[in-house]
mmCIF file with all atom_site columns, C-alpha atoms in Angstrom:
data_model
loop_
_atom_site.group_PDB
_atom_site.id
_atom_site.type_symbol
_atom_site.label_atom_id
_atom_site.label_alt_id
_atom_site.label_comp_id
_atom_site.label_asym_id
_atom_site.label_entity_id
_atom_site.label_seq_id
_atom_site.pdbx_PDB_ins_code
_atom_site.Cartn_x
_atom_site.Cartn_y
_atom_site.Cartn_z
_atom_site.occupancy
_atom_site.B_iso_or_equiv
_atom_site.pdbx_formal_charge
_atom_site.auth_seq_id
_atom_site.auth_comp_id
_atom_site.auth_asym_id
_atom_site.auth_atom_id
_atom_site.pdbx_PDB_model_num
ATOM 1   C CA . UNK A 1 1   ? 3.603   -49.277 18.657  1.00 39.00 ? 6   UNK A CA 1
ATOM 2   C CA . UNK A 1 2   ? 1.754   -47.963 15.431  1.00 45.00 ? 7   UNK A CA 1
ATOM 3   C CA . UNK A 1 3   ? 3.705   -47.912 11.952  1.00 52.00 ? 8   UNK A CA 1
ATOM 4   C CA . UNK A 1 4   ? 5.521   -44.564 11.741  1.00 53.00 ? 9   UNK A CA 1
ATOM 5   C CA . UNK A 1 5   ? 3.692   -43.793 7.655   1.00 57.00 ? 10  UNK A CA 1
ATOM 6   C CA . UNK A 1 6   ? 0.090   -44.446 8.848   1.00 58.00 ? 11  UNK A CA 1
ATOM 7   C CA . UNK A 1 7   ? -2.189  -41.698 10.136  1.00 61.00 ? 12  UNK A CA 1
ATOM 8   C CA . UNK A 1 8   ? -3.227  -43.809 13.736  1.00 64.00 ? 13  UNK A CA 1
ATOM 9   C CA . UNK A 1 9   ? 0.932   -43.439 14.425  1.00 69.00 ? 14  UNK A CA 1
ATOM 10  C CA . UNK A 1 10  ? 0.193   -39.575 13.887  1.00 67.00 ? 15  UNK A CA 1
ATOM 11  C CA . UNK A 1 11  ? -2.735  -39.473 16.482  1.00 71.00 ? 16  UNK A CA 1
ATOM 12  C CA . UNK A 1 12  ? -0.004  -42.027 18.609  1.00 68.00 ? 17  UNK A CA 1
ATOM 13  C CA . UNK A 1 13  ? 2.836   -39.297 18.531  1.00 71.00 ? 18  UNK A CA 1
ATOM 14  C CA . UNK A 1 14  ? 0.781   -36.456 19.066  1.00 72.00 ? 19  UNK A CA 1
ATOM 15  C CA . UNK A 1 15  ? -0.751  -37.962 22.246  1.00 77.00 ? 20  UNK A CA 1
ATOM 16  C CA . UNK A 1 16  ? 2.736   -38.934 23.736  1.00 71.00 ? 21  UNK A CA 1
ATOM 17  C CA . UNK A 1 17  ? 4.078   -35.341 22.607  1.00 74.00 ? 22  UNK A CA 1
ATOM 18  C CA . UNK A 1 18  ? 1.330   -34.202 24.872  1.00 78.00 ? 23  UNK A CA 1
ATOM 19  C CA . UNK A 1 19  ? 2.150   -36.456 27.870  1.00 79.00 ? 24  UNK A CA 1
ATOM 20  C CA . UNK A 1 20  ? 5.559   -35.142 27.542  1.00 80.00 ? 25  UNK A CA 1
ATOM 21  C CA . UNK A 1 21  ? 4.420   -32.042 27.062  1.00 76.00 ? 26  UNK A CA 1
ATOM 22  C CA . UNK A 1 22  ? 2.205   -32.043 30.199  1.00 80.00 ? 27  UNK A CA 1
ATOM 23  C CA . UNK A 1 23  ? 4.921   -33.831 32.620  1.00 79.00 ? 28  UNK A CA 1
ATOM 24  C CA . UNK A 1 24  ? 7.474   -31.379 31.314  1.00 80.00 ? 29  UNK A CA 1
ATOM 25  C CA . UNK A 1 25  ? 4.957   -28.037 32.259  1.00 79.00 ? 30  UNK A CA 1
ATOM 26  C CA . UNK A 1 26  ? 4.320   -29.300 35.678  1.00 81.00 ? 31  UNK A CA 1
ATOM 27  C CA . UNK A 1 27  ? 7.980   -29.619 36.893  1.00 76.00 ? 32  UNK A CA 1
ATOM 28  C CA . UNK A 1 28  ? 8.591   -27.034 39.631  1.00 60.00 ? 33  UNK A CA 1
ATOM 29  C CA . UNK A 1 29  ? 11.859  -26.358 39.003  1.00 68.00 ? 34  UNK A CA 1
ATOM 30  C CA . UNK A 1 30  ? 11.900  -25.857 35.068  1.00 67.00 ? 35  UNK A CA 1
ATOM 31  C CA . UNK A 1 31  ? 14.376  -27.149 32.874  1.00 73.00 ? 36  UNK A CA 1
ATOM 32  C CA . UNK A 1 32  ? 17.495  -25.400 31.331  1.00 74.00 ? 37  UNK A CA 1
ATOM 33  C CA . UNK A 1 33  ? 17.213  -27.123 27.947  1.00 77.00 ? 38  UNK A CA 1
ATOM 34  C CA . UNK A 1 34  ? 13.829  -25.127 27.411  1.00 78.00 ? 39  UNK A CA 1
ATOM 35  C CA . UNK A 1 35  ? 12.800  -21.892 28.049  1.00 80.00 ? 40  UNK A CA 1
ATOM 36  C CA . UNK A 1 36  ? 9.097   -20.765 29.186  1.00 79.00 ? 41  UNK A CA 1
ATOM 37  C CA . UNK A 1 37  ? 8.436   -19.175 25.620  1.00 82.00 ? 42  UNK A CA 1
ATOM 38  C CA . UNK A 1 38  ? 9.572   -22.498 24.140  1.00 81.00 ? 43  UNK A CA 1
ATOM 39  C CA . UNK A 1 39  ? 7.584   -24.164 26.226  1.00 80.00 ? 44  UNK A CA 1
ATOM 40  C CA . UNK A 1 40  ? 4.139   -21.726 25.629  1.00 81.00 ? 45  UNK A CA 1
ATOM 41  C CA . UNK A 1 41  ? 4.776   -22.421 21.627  1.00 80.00 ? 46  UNK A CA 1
ATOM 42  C CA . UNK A 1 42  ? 4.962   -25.985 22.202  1.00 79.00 ? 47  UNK A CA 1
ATOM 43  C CA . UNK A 1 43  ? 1.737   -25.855 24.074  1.00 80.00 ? 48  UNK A CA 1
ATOM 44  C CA . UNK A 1 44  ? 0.029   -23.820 21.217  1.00 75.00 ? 49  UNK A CA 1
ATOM 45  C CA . UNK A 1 45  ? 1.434   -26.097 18.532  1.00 77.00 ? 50  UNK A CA 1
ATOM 46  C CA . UNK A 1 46  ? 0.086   -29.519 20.812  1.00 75.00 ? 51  UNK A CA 1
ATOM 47  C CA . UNK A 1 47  ? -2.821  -27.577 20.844  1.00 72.00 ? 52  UNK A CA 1
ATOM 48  C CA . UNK A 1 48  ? -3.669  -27.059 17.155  1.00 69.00 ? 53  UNK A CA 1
ATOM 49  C CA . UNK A 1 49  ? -2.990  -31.042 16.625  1.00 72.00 ? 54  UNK A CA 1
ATOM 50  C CA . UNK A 1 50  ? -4.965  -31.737 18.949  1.00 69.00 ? 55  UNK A CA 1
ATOM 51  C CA . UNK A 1 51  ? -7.338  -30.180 16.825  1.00 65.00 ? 56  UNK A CA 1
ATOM 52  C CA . UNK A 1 52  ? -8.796  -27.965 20.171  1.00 62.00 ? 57  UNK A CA 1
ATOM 53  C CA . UNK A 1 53  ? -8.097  -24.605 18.211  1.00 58.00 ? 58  UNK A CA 1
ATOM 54  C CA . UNK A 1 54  ? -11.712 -24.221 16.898  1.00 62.00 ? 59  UNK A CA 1
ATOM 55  C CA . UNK A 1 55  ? -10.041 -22.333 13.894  1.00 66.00 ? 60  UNK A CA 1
ATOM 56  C CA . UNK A 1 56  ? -7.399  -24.561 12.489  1.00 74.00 ? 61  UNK A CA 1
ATOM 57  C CA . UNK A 1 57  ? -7.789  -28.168 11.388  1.00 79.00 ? 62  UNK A CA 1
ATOM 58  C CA . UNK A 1 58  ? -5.406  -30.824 10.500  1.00 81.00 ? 63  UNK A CA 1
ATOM 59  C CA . UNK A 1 59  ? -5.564  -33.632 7.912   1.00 87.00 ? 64  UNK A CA 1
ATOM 60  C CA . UNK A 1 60  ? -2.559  -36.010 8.374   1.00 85.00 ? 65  UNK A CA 1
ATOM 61  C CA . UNK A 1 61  ? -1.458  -37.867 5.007   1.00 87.00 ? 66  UNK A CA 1
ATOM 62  C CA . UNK A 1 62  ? 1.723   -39.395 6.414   1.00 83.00 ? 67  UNK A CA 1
ATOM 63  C CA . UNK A 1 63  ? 2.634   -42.090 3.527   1.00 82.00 ? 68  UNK A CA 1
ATOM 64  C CA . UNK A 1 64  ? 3.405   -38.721 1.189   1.00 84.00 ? 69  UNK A CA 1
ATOM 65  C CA . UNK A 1 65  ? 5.464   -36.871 4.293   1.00 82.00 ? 70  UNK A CA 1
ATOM 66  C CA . UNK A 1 66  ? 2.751   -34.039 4.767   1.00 86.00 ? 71  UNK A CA 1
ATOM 67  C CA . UNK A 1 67  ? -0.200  -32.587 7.075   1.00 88.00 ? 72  UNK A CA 1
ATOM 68  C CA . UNK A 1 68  ? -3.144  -30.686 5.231   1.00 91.00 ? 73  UNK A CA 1
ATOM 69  C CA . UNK A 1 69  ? -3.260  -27.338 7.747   1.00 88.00 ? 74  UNK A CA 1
ATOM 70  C CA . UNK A 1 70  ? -6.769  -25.043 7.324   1.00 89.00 ? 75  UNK A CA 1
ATOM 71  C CA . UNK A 1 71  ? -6.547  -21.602 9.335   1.00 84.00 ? 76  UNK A CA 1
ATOM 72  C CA . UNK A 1 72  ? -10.206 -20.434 9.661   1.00 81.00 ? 77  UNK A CA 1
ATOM 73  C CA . UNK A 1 73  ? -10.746 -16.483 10.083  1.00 72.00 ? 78  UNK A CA 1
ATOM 74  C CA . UNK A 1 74  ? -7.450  -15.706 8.215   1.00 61.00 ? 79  UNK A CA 1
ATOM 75  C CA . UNK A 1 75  ? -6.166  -12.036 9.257   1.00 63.00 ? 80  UNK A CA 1
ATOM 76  C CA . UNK A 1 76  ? -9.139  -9.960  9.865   1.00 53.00 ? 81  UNK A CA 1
ATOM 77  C CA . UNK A 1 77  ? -11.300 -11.417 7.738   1.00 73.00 ? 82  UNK A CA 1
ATOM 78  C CA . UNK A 1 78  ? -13.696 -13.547 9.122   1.00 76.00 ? 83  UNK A CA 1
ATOM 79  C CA . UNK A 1 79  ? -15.325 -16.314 7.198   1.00 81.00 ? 84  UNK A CA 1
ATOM 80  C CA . UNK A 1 80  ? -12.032 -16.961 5.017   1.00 87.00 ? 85  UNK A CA 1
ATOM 81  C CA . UNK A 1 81  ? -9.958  -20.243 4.899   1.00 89.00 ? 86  UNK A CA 1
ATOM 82  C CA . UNK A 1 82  ? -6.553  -20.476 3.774   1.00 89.00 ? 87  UNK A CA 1
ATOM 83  C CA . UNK A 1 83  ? -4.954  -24.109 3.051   1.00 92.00 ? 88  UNK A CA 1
ATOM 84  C CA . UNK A 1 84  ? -1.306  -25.084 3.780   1.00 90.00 ? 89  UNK A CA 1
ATOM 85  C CA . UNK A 1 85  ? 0.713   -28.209 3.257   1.00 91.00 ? 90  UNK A CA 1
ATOM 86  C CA . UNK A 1 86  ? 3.153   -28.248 5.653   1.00 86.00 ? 91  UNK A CA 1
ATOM 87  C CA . UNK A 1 87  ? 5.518   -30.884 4.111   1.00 83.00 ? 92  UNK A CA 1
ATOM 88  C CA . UNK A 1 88  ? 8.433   -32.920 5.413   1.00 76.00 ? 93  UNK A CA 1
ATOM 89  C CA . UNK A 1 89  ? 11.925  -32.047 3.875   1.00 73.00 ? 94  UNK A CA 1
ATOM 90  C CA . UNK A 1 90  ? 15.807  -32.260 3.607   1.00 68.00 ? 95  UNK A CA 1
ATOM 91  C CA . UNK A 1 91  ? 15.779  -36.059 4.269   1.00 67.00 ? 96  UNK A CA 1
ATOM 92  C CA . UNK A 1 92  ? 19.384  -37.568 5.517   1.00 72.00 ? 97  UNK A CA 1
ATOM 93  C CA . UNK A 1 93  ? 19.925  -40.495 4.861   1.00 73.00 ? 98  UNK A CA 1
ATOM 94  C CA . UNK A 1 94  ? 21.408  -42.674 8.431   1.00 75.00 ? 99  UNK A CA 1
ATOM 95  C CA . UNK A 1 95  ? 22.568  -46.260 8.652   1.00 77.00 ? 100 UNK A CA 1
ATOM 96  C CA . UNK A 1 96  ? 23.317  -47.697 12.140  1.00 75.00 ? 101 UNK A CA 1
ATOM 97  C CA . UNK A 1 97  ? 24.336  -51.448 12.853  1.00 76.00 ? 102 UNK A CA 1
ATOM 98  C CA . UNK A 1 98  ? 23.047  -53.001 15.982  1.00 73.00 ? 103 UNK A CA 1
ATOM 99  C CA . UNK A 1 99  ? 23.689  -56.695 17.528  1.00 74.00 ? 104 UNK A CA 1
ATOM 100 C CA . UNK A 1 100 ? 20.923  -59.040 16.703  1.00 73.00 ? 105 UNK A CA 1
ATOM 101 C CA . UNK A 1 101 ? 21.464  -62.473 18.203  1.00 76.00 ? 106 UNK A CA 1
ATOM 102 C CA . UNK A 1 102 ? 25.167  -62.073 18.389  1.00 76.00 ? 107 UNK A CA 1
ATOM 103 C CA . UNK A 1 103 ? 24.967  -60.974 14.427  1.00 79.00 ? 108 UNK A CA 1
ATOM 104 C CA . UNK A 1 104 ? 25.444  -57.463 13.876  1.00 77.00 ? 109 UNK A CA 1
ATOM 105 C CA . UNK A 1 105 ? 22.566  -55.958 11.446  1.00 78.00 ? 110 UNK A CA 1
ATOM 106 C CA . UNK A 1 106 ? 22.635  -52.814 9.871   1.00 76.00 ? 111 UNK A CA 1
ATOM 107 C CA . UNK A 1 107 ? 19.391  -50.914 9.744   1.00 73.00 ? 112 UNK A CA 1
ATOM 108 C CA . UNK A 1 108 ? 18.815  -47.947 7.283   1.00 72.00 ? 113 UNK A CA 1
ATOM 109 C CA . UNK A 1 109 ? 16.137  -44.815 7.621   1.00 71.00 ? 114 UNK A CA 1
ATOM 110 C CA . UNK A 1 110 ? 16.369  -41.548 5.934   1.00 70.00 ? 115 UNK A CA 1
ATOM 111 C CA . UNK A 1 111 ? 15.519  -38.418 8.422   1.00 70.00 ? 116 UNK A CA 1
ATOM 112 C CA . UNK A 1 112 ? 13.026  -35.488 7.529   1.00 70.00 ? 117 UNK A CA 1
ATOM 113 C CA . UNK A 1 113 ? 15.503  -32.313 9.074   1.00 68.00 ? 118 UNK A CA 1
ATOM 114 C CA . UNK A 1 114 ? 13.317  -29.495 8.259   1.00 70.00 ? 119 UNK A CA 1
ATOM 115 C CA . UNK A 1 115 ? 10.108  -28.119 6.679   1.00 75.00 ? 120 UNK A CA 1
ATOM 116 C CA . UNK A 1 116 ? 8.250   -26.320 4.232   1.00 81.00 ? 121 UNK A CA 1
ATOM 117 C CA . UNK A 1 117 ? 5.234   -24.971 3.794   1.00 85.00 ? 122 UNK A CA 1
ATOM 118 C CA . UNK A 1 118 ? 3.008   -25.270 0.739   1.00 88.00 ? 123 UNK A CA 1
ATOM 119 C CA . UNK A 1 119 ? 0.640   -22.675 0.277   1.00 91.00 ? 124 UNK A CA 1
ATOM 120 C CA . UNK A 1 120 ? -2.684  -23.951 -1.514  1.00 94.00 ? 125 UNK A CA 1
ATOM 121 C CA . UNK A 1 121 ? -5.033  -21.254 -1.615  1.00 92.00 ? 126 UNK A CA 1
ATOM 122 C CA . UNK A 1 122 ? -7.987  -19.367 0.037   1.00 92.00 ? 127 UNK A CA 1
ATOM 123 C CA . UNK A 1 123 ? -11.554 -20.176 0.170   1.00 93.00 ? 128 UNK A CA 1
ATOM 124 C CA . UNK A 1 124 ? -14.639 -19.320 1.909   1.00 91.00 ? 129 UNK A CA 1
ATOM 125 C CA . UNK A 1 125 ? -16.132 -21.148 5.069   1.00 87.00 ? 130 UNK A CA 1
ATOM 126 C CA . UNK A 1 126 ? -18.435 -22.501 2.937   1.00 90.00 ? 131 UNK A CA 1
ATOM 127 C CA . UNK A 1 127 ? -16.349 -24.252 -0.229  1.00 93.00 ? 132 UNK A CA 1
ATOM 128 C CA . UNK A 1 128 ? -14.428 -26.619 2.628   1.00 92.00 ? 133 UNK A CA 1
ATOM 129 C CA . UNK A 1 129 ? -16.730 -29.494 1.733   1.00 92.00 ? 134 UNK A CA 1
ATOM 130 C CA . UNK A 1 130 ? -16.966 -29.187 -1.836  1.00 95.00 ? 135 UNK A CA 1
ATOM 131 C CA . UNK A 1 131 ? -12.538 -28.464 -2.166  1.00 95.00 ? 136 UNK A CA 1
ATOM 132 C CA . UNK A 1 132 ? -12.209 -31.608 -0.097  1.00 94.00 ? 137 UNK A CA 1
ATOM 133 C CA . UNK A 1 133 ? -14.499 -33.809 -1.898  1.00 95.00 ? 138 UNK A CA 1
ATOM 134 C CA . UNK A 1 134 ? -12.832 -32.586 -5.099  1.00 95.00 ? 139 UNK A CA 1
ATOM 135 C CA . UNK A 1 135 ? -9.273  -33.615 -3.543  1.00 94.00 ? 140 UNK A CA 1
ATOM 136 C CA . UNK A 1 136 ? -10.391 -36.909 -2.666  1.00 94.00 ? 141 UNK A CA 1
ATOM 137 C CA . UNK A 1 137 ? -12.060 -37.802 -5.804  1.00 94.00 ? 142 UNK A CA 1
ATOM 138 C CA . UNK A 1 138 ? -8.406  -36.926 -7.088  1.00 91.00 ? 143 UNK A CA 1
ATOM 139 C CA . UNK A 1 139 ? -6.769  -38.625 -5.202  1.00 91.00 ? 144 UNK A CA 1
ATOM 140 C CA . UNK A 1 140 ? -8.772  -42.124 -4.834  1.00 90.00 ? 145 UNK A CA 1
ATOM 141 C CA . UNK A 1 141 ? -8.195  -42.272 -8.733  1.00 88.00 ? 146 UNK A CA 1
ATOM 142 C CA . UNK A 1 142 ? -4.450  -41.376 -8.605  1.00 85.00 ? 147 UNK A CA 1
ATOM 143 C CA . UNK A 1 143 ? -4.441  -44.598 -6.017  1.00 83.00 ? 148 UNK A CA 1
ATOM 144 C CA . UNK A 1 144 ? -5.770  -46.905 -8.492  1.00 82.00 ? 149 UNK A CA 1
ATOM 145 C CA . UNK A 1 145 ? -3.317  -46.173 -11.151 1.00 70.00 ? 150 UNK A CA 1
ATOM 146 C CA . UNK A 1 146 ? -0.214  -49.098 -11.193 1.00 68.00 ? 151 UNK A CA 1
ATOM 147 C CA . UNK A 1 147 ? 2.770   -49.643 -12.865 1.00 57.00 ? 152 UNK A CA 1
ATOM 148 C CA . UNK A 1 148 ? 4.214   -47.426 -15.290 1.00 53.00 ? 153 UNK A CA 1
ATOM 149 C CA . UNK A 1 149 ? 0.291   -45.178 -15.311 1.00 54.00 ? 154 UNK A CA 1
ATOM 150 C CA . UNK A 1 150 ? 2.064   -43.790 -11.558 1.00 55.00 ? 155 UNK A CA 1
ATOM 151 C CA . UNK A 1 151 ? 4.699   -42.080 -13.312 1.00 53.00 ? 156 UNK A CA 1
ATOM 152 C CA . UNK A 1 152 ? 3.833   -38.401 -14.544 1.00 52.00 ? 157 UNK A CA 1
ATOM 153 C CA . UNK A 1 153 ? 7.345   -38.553 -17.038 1.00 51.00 ? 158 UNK A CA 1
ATOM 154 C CA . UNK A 1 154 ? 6.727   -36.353 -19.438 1.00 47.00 ? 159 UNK A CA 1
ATOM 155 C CA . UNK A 1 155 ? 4.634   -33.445 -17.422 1.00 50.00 ? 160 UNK A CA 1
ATOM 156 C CA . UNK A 1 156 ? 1.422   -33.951 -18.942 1.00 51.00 ? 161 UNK A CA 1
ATOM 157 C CA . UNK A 1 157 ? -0.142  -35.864 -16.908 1.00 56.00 ? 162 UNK A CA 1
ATOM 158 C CA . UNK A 1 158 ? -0.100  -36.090 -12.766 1.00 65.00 ? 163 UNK A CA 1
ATOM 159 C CA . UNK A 1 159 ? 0.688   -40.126 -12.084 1.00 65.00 ? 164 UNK A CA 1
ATOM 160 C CA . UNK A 1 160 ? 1.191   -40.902 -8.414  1.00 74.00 ? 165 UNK A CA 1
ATOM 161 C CA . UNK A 1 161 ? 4.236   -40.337 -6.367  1.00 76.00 ? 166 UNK A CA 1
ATOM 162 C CA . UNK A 1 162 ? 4.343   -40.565 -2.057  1.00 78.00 ? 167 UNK A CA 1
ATOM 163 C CA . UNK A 1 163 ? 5.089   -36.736 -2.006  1.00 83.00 ? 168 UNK A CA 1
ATOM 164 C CA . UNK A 1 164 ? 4.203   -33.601 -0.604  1.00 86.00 ? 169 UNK A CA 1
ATOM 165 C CA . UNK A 1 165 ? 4.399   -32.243 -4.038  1.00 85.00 ? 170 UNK A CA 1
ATOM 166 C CA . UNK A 1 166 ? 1.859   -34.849 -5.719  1.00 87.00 ? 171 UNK A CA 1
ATOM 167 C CA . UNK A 1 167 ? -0.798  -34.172 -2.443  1.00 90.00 ? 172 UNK A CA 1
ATOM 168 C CA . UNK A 1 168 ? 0.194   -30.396 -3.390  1.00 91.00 ? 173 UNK A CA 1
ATOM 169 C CA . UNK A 1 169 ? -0.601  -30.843 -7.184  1.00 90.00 ? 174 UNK A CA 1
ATOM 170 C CA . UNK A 1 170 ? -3.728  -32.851 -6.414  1.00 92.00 ? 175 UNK A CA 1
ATOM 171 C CA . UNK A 1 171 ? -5.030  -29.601 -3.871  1.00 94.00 ? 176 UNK A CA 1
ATOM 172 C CA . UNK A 1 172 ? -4.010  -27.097 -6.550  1.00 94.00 ? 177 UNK A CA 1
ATOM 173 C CA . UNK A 1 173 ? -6.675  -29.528 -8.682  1.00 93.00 ? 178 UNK A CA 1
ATOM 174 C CA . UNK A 1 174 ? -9.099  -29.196 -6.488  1.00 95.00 ? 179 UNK A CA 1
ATOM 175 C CA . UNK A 1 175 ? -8.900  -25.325 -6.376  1.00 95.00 ? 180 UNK A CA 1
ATOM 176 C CA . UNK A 1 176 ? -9.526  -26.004 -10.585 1.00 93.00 ? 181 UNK A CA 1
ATOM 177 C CA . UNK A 1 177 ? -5.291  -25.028 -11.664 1.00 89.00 ? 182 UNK A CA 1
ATOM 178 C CA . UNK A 1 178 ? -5.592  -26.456 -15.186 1.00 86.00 ? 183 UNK A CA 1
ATOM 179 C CA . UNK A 1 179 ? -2.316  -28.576 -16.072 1.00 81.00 ? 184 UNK A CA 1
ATOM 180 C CA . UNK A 1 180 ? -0.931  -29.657 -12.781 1.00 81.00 ? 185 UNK A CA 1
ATOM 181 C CA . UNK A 1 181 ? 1.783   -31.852 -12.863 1.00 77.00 ? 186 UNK A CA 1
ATOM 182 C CA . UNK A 1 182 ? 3.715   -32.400 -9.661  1.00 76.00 ? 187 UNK A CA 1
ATOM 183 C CA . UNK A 1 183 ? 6.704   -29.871 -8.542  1.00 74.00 ? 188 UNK A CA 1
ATOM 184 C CA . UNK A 1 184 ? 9.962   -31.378 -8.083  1.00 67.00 ? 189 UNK A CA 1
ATOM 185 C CA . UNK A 1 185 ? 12.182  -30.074 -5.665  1.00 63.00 ? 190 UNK A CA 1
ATOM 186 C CA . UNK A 1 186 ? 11.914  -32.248 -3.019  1.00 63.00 ? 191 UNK A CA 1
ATOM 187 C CA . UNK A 1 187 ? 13.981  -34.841 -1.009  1.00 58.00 ? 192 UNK A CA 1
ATOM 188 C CA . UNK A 1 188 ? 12.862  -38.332 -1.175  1.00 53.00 ? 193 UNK A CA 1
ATOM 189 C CA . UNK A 1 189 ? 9.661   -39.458 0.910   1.00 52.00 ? 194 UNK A CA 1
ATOM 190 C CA . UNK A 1 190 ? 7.768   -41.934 -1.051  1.00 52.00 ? 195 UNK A CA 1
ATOM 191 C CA . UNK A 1 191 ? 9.096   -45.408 -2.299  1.00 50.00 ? 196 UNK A CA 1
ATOM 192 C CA . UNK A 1 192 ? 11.436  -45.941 -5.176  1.00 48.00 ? 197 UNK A CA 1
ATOM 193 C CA . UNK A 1 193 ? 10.575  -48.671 -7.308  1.00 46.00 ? 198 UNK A CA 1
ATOM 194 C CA . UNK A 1 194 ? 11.967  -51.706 -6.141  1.00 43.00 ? 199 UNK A CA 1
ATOM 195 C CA . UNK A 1 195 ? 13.307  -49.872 -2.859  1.00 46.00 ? 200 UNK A CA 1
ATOM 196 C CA . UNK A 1 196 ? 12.171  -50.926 0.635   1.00 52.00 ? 201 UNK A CA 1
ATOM 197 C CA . UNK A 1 197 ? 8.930   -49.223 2.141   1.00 53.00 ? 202 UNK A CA 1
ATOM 198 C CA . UNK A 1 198 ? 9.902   -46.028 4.780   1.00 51.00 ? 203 UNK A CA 1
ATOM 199 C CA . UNK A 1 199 ? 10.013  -46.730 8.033   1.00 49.00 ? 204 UNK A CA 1
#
């Protein structure tokens, strides 16, 4: 099985989220631990990251907890795109032991429990390109920085940290916000320094 922070595990979970998905919807008899408009929702949601809903895209950046979301034809307005983060959040922290060759070992993960969702901005049909090509210039030189150059202490400057925030900050960029420096807020996705990487 795929690494749960790399985009192929995202493709890997949506695909078995659809085979359950699928299994579940053909079952005669139903189940009682999900009701038919539970069940239509899920369908709709499998089918937006599945990317078959011609007007929404997703862009998976896992390693920072978050999935780009662009909703084409926003409201009645054709021709209009609006950009979302929709970001992991409220991480619990677990720790569970388990016997490993008559050993016990303890393993630790921290749990996303909810969500929010980051609004980025607006733009036309036609600016997609040009916003994205912005982020990612942003973004492949917030990747090179090391050491003490990821930090953004201080607010003046945007560093890199695995959060929804920094991929936030770096979108906000992109749309030309002068200044942008990382909102803090939330719980922990990225790795501390000298922590172990998330599972």
């Amino acid at each position: 099985s795929p690494k749960l922070c790399d985009e192929t595990s995202c493709a890997f979970f949506v695909d078995y989220l659809s085979k359950f998905y699928d299994f579940v919807r053909k079952e005669p008899t139903g189940h009682p631990w999900i009701t038919k408009s539970e069940l239509d929702s899920m369908g709709l949601a499998i089918n937006i990251l599945l990317c078959k809903e011609s007007s929404k895209t997703i862009k998976w950046y896992p390693e920072y907890g978050c999935a780009l979301l662009l909703a084409k034809g926003v409201g009645c307005t054709p021709g209009v795109v609006a950009w979302n983060l929709i970001s992991l959040d409220l991480h619990r922290f677990d720790t569970m032991s388990k016997v490993n060759s008559n050993t016990y070992e303890y393993v630790d993960t921290a749990n996303a429990t909810d969500y929010e969702v980051l609004h980025i901005g607006t733009s036309t049909q036609d600016q997609t390109n040009e916003l994205m090509s912005a982020f990612n210039r942003f973004y492949v030189e917030a990747q090179a920085l090391k050491g003490s150059d990821r930090s953004s202490r201080g607010g003046d400057r945007l560093g890199h940290q695995r959060t929804p925030a920094f991929i936030h900050a770096l979108f906000r960029k992109a749309f030309g916000a002068q200044n942008v420096v990382p909102r803090g807020g939330f719980t922990d996705v990225g790795l501390n320094t000298g922590g172990e990487k998330r599972d």
